[in-house]
Amino acid sequence: MTQNQLDESVEHLKSKGFSTPEIGIVLGTGLGQLVNEIENPIEAHYNHIPYFPLATVEFHSGKLVYGTIEGKKVVVMQGRFHLYEGYDFLDITYPIRVMHQLGIKKLFISNAAGAINLDFKKGDMMLIEDHINLQGGSPLAFKNVGEFGDRFVDMSEPYDTEMSEKIEKIANSEGISLQKGVYVSVVGPQLETKAEYRMLKTLGADAVGMSTVPEVIVANHLHLPIVAVSVLTDECDPDNLAPINIQEIIEIAGKTEPKMVTLFKELIKEL
Ligand code: HPA
């Protein structure tokens, strides 16, 4: 990754009309509906943005959408890049750097995740308070990282407490139940064994998924305040583990999505 590449990506988007968005939003698996709330949308398909990772077949609909929600200028990633698609850490976090250079001042992240904490049920949402990186690498482990900021990035408080408190209040007043906990990231794409779910619980995780953490690390590198919410799509009970049903995961994400849209819209309104 070079600064020139970032400049070219950003110039392309600016020439399409992506001018100084305030908020960047990453939408996870089955959580694309927020784009329908965007007024005066301008779309840029990932395949057409210079230096964006080339989209895989499964993922060809990925796009950045710019416009306004609740009167605020936003840029929304509909679909993200994952390590399990064969991309590397720099690829999957490149869009975060592009949105930052476009001018975002805050980042919202959503994902679908499995519930490790068995007090949580599928269809619940969880505010991510902290995380554990089990993806075996870092998006900051590259030679010229110094050109982009610090190498030894502080992670004592990776999620913004102010926005997190606001979203909790919104959940309360909207009657939406919002759990809180620790998200652990794994590479995937295979799901976990019973032994692995037991291990993740022992490690202190409340939810497990295959994304988000690299994006959060890079956003911290860029000093971008983050709020992140998981939609819990399956219950990871090692003593009673049903075979994974991807169709059901997507269905549950879809059913929970309207609540996610409400939380994010109301938060945008309050910022
Ligand atoms: N494990 C990992 N990733 C996931 C899961 C899970 O159980 N559910 C949704 N994403």
CSV table of C-alpha atoms and ligand atoms in Angstrom, one decimal:
chain,number,residue,atom,x,y,z
A,1,MET,CA,0.0,0.0,0.0
A,2,THR,CA,1.3,3.5,-0.9
A,3,GLN,CA,0.0,7.0,-0.3
A,4,ASN,CA,-0.2,7.4,-4.1
A,5,GLN,CA,-2.6,4.5,-4.3
A,6,LEU,CA,-4.8,5.9,-1.6
A,7,ASP,CA,-4.8,9.3,-3.3
A,8,GLU,CA,-5.9,7.7,-6.6
A,9,SER,CA,-8.8,5.8,-4.9
A,10,VAL,CA,-9.9,9.0,-3.1
A,11,GLU,CA,-9.7,11.1,-6.3
A,12,HIS,CA,-11.8,8.7,-8.2
A,13,LEU,CA,-14.5,8.8,-5.5
A,14,LYS,CA,-14.4,12.6,-5.2
A,15,SER,CA,-14.8,12.9,-9.0
A,16,LYS,CA,-18.0,10.8,-8.6
A,17,GLY,CA,-19.3,13.2,-6.0
A,18,PHE,CA,-18.2,11.6,-2.7
A,19,SER,CA,-17.4,14.9,-1.0
A,20,THR,CA,-16.4,15.0,2.7
A,21,PRO,CA,-18.6,12.4,4.3
A,22,GLU,CA,-18.7,12.7,8.1
A,23,ILE,CA,-19.5,9.1,9.0
A,24,GLY,CA,-18.3,5.8,7.5
A,25,ILE,CA,-20.4,2.7,8.0
A,26,VAL,CA,-19.5,-0.9,7.3
A,27,LEU,CA,-22.4,-3.3,6.8
A,28,GLY,CA,-21.9,-6.9,7.6
A,29,THR,CA,-23.4,-10.1,6.2
A,30,GLY,CA,-27.1,-9.9,5.7
A,31,LEU,CA,-27.1,-6.3,7.0
A,32,GLY,CA,-27.2,-4.3,3.8
A,33,GLN,CA,-30.6,-2.6,4.2
A,34,LEU,CA,-29.3,0.7,5.7
A,35,VAL,CA,-28.4,1.7,2.2
A,36,ASN,CA,-32.1,2.1,1.4
A,37,GLU,CA,-32.2,4.9,4.0
A,38,ILE,CA,-29.6,6.9,2.0
A,39,GLU,CA,-30.9,10.1,0.3
A,40,ASN,CA,-29.4,11.1,-3.0
A,41,PRO,CA,-27.2,8.1,-3.2
A,42,ILE,CA,-24.2,7.8,-5.4
A,43,GLU,CA,-22.7,4.3,-5.8
A,44,ALA,CA,-19.2,3.2,-6.6
A,45,HIS,CA,-18.8,-0.6,-7.2
A,46,TYR,CA,-15.6,-1.9,-5.6
A,47,ASN,CA,-14.5,-3.3,-8.9
A,48,HIS,CA,-14.4,0.3,-10.4
A,49,ILE,CA,-12.4,1.9,-7.6
A,50,PRO,CA,-8.7,2.0,-8.3
A,51,TYR,CA,-6.6,-0.2,-6.0
A,52,PHE,CA,-9.6,-1.6,-4.2
A,53,PRO,CA,-9.2,-5.3,-3.7
A,54,LEU,CA,-10.7,-7.2,-6.7
A,55,ALA,CA,-14.1,-8.6,-5.7
A,56,THR,CA,-14.5,-12.3,-5.7
A,57,VAL,CA,-17.4,-13.8,-7.7
A,58,GLU,CA,-19.6,-14.4,-4.6
A,59,PHE,CA,-19.0,-10.8,-3.7
A,60,HIS,CA,-19.4,-8.9,-7.0
A,61,SER,CA,-22.2,-6.7,-5.6
A,62,GLY,CA,-20.0,-5.0,-3.1
A,63,LYS,CA,-20.1,-1.2,-3.3
A,64,LEU,CA,-19.6,2.1,-1.6
A,65,VAL,CA,-22.6,4.3,-1.3
A,66,TYR,CA,-22.4,8.0,-0.5
A,67,GLY,CA,-25.3,10.2,0.4
A,68,THR,CA,-27.1,11.6,3.4
A,69,ILE,CA,-28.9,10.0,6.3
A,70,GLU,CA,-30.7,12.2,8.9
A,71,GLY,CA,-29.1,15.2,7.2
A,72,LYS,CA,-25.5,13.9,7.7
A,73,LYS,CA,-23.2,13.0,4.9
A,74,VAL,CA,-22.3,9.3,5.1
A,75,VAL,CA,-20.3,6.7,3.1
A,76,VAL,CA,-21.5,3.2,3.5
A,77,MET,CA,-19.7,-0.1,2.6
A,78,GLN,CA,-22.3,-2.5,1.5
A,79,GLY,CA,-20.3,-5.7,1.9
A,80,ARG,CA,-16.8,-6.0,3.2
A,81,PHE,CA,-13.6,-8.0,2.4
A,82,HIS,CA,-12.7,-11.0,4.6
A,83,LEU,CA,-9.4,-12.9,5.1
A,84,TYR,CA,-11.3,-16.2,4.2
A,85,GLU,CA,-11.8,-14.9,0.7
A,86,GLY,CA,-8.0,-15.1,0.2
A,87,TYR,CA,-7.3,-11.4,0.8
A,88,ASP,CA,-4.6,-10.2,3.1
A,89,PHE,CA,-4.8,-7.8,6.1
A,90,LEU,CA,-3.8,-4.8,4.0
A,91,ASP,CA,-6.5,-5.6,1.4
A,92,ILE,CA,-9.4,-6.0,3.8
A,93,THR,CA,-8.6,-2.8,5.6
A,94,TYR,CA,-7.8,-0.6,2.6
A,95,PRO,CA,-11.4,0.7,2.4
A,96,ILE,CA,-11.1,2.0,6.0
A,97,ARG,CA,-8.1,4.1,5.0
A,98,VAL,CA,-9.9,5.3,1.9
A,99,MET,CA,-13.0,6.4,3.9
A,100,HIS,CA,-10.7,8.1,6.4
A,101,GLN,CA,-8.9,10.0,3.7
A,102,LEU,CA,-12.3,11.0,2.2
A,103,GLY,CA,-12.8,12.8,5.5
A,104,ILE,CA,-14.9,10.6,7.9
A,105,LYS,CA,-14.7,11.5,11.5
A,106,LYS,CA,-16.5,8.5,12.9
A,107,LEU,CA,-16.9,4.8,12.0
A,108,PHE,CA,-19.8,2.5,12.6
A,109,ILE,CA,-19.3,-1.2,12.1
A,110,SER,CA,-21.8,-4.1,12.0
A,111,ASN,CA,-21.3,-7.8,11.6
A,112,ALA,CA,-23.0,-11.2,12.0
A,113,ALA,CA,-21.5,-13.3,14.8
A,114,GLY,CA,-22.1,-16.5,16.8
A,115,ALA,CA,-23.1,-16.2,20.5
A,116,ILE,CA,-20.5,-17.8,22.8
A,117,ASN,CA,-22.2,-16.3,25.9
A,118,LEU,CA,-25.2,-18.6,26.2
A,119,ASP,CA,-27.2,-16.0,28.1
A,120,PHE,CA,-27.4,-14.3,24.7
A,121,LYS,CA,-29.8,-15.7,22.1
A,122,LYS,CA,-29.9,-15.7,18.3
A,123,GLY,CA,-31.5,-12.6,17.1
A,124,ASP,CA,-30.0,-10.5,19.9
A,125,MET,CA,-27.7,-7.7,19.2
A,126,MET,CA,-24.4,-7.1,21.0
A,127,LEU,CA,-22.5,-3.9,21.5
A,128,ILE,CA,-18.8,-4.7,21.1
A,129,GLU,CA,-17.0,-3.4,24.2
A,130,ASP,CA,-13.6,-5.0,23.5
A,131,HIS,CA,-12.1,-7.7,21.3
A,132,ILE,CA,-9.6,-10.5,21.0
A,133,ASN,CA,-7.7,-10.9,17.8
A,134,LEU,CA,-7.3,-14.6,16.9
A,135,GLN,CA,-6.7,-14.0,13.2
A,136,GLY,CA,-2.9,-14.6,13.5
A,137,GLY,CA,-1.7,-11.3,12.1
A,138,SER,CA,-2.1,-7.6,12.1
A,139,PRO,CA,-3.1,-5.0,9.4
A,140,LEU,CA,-0.3,-2.8,10.9
A,141,ALA,CA,2.5,-5.4,10.3
A,142,PHE,CA,4.0,-3.9,7.1
A,143,LYS,CA,7.3,-2.3,6.3
A,144,ASN,CA,6.3,1.3,5.6
A,145,VAL,CA,3.6,1.6,8.3
A,146,GLY,CA,5.5,4.6,9.7
A,147,GLU,CA,4.4,6.6,6.6
A,148,PHE,CA,0.8,6.2,7.8
A,149,GLY,CA,1.1,6.7,11.5
A,150,ASP,CA,2.5,4.9,14.7
A,151,ARG,CA,3.5,1.3,14.6
A,152,PHE,CA,2.8,0.6,18.2
A,153,VAL,CA,-0.9,1.6,18.3
A,154,ASP,CA,-2.6,1.9,21.7
A,155,MET,CA,-5.5,-0.5,22.1
A,156,SER,CA,-6.5,0.2,25.7
A,157,GLU,CA,-9.9,1.6,24.6
A,158,PRO,CA,-10.5,0.6,20.9
A,159,TYR,CA,-14.2,1.4,21.0
A,160,ASP,CA,-15.5,4.9,21.6
A,161,THR,CA,-17.2,5.1,25.0
A,162,GLU,CA,-19.3,8.2,24.1
A,163,MET,CA,-20.9,6.7,21.0
A,164,SER,CA,-21.3,3.4,22.8
A,165,GLU,CA,-23.2,5.0,25.6
A,166,LYS,CA,-25.3,6.9,23.2
A,167,ILE,CA,-26.3,3.7,21.3
A,168,GLU,CA,-27.1,2.0,24.6
A,169,LYS,CA,-29.5,4.8,25.5
A,170,ILE,CA,-31.1,4.7,22.1
A,171,ALA,CA,-31.6,0.9,22.4
A,172,ASN,CA,-33.2,1.5,25.8
A,173,SER,CA,-35.6,4.2,24.6
A,174,GLU,CA,-36.5,2.2,21.4
A,175,GLY,CA,-37.2,-1.0,23.5
A,176,ILE,CA,-34.4,-2.8,21.6
A,177,SER,CA,-32.5,-5.3,23.7
A,178,LEU,CA,-28.7,-4.7,23.3
A,179,GLN,CA,-26.2,-7.1,25.0
A,180,LYS,CA,-22.7,-6.0,25.6
A,181,GLY,CA,-19.5,-8.0,25.4
A,182,VAL,CA,-16.2,-9.1,23.9
A,183,TYR,CA,-15.9,-10.1,20.2
A,184,VAL,CA,-13.3,-12.6,19.1
A,185,SER,CA,-12.2,-12.7,15.5
A,186,VAL,CA,-11.2,-15.9,13.7
A,187,VAL,CA,-10.1,-16.4,10.1
A,188,GLY,CA,-12.8,-19.0,9.1
A,189,PRO,CA,-14.4,-19.8,6.8
A,190,GLN,CA,-15.0,-23.1,8.5
A,191,LEU,CA,-17.1,-22.7,11.7
A,192,GLU,CA,-15.7,-23.7,15.0
A,193,THR,CA,-15.5,-27.2,16.6
A,194,LYS,CA,-17.0,-27.8,20.0
A,195,ALA,CA,-13.5,-27.8,21.5
A,196,GLU,CA,-12.9,-24.4,19.9
A,197,TYR,CA,-16.1,-22.9,21.2
A,198,ARG,CA,-15.1,-24.1,24.7
A,199,MET,CA,-11.7,-22.5,24.2
A,200,LEU,CA,-13.2,-19.2,23.0
A,201,LYS,CA,-15.5,-19.1,26.1
A,202,THR,CA,-12.6,-19.8,28.4
A,203,LEU,CA,-10.6,-16.9,26.7
A,204,GLY,CA,-13.4,-14.5,27.7
A,205,ALA,CA,-15.3,-14.1,24.4
A,206,ASP,CA,-19.0,-13.4,24.2
A,207,ALA,CA,-19.3,-13.6,20.4
A,208,VAL,CA,-17.2,-14.9,17.5
A,209,GLY,CA,-17.0,-13.8,13.9
A,210,MET,CA,-14.7,-13.6,10.9
A,211,SER,CA,-14.3,-9.8,10.5
A,212,THR,CA,-14.3,-6.4,12.2
A,213,VAL,CA,-11.1,-6.6,14.3
A,214,PRO,CA,-8.6,-5.7,11.5
A,215,GLU,CA,-10.9,-2.8,10.6
A,216,VAL,CA,-11.0,-1.7,14.2
A,217,ILE,CA,-7.2,-1.9,14.5
A,218,VAL,CA,-6.7,0.3,11.4
A,219,ALA,CA,-9.4,2.8,12.6
A,220,ASN,CA,-7.4,3.1,15.9
A,221,HIS,CA,-4.3,3.6,13.8
A,222,LEU,CA,-6.1,6.5,12.2
A,223,HIS,CA,-7.6,7.8,15.5
A,224,LEU,CA,-11.1,7.3,14.2
A,225,PRO,CA,-13.7,6.8,17.0
A,226,ILE,CA,-15.6,3.5,16.5
A,227,VAL,CA,-18.9,2.0,17.5
A,228,ALA,CA,-19.5,-1.6,16.6
A,229,VAL,CA,-22.5,-3.9,16.9
A,230,SER,CA,-22.9,-7.7,16.3
A,231,VAL,CA,-26.1,-9.4,15.3
A,232,LEU,CA,-26.0,-12.8,16.9
A,233,THR,CA,-27.1,-15.3,14.4
A,234,ASP,CA,-26.4,-18.7,16.1
A,235,GLU,CA,-25.9,-20.1,19.6
A,236,CYS,CA,-22.5,-21.7,20.0
A,237,ASP,CA,-23.3,-24.2,22.7
A,238,PRO,CA,-20.5,-26.9,22.7
A,239,ASP,CA,-22.7,-29.3,24.7
A,240,ASN,CA,-25.6,-29.0,22.3
A,241,LEU,CA,-24.2,-28.0,18.9
A,242,ALA,CA,-26.4,-28.1,15.9
A,243,PRO,CA,-24.8,-28.2,12.4
A,244,ILE,CA,-24.3,-24.8,10.9
A,245,ASN,CA,-27.0,-23.5,8.7
A,246,ILE,CA,-25.7,-20.6,6.6
A,247,GLN,CA,-29.2,-20.0,5.2
A,248,GLU,CA,-30.5,-19.6,8.7
A,249,ILE,CA,-27.7,-17.3,9.7
A,250,ILE,CA,-28.5,-14.9,6.8
A,251,GLU,CA,-32.2,-15.2,7.6
A,252,ILE,CA,-31.7,-14.2,11.2
A,253,ALA,CA,-29.4,-11.4,10.3
A,254,GLY,CA,-32.1,-10.2,7.9
A,255,LYS,CA,-34.9,-10.4,10.5
A,256,THR,CA,-32.8,-8.5,13.1
A,257,GLU,CA,-31.7,-5.9,10.5
A,258,PRO,CA,-34.5,-3.4,11.0
A,259,LYS,CA,-33.4,-2.9,14.7
A,260,MET,CA,-29.8,-2.4,13.5
A,261,VAL,CA,-31.0,0.2,11.1
A,262,THR,CA,-32.9,2.0,13.9
A,263,LEU,CA,-29.9,2.1,16.2
A,264,PHE,CA,-27.6,3.4,13.5
A,265,LYS,CA,-30.1,6.0,12.2
A,266,GLU,CA,-30.8,7.3,15.6
A,267,LEU,CA,-27.1,7.5,16.4
A,268,ILE,CA,-26.5,9.4,13.2
A,269,LYS,CA,-29.2,11.8,14.2
A,270,GLU,CA,-27.6,12.5,17.6
A,271,LEU,CA,-24.1,13.1,16.4
B,1,HPA,N1,-18.5,-18.6,14.2
B,1,HPA,C1,-17.8,-17.7,13.4
B,1,HPA,N2,-18.4,-16.8,12.7
B,1,HPA,C2,-19.7,-16.7,12.7
B,1,HPA,C3,-20.5,-17.5,13.5
B,1,HPA,C4,-19.9,-18.5,14.3
B,1,HPA,O1,-20.5,-19.3,15.0
B,1,HPA,N3,-21.8,-17.1,13.3
B,1,HPA,C5,-21.7,-16.1,12.4
B,1,HPA,N4,-20.5,-15.8,12.1
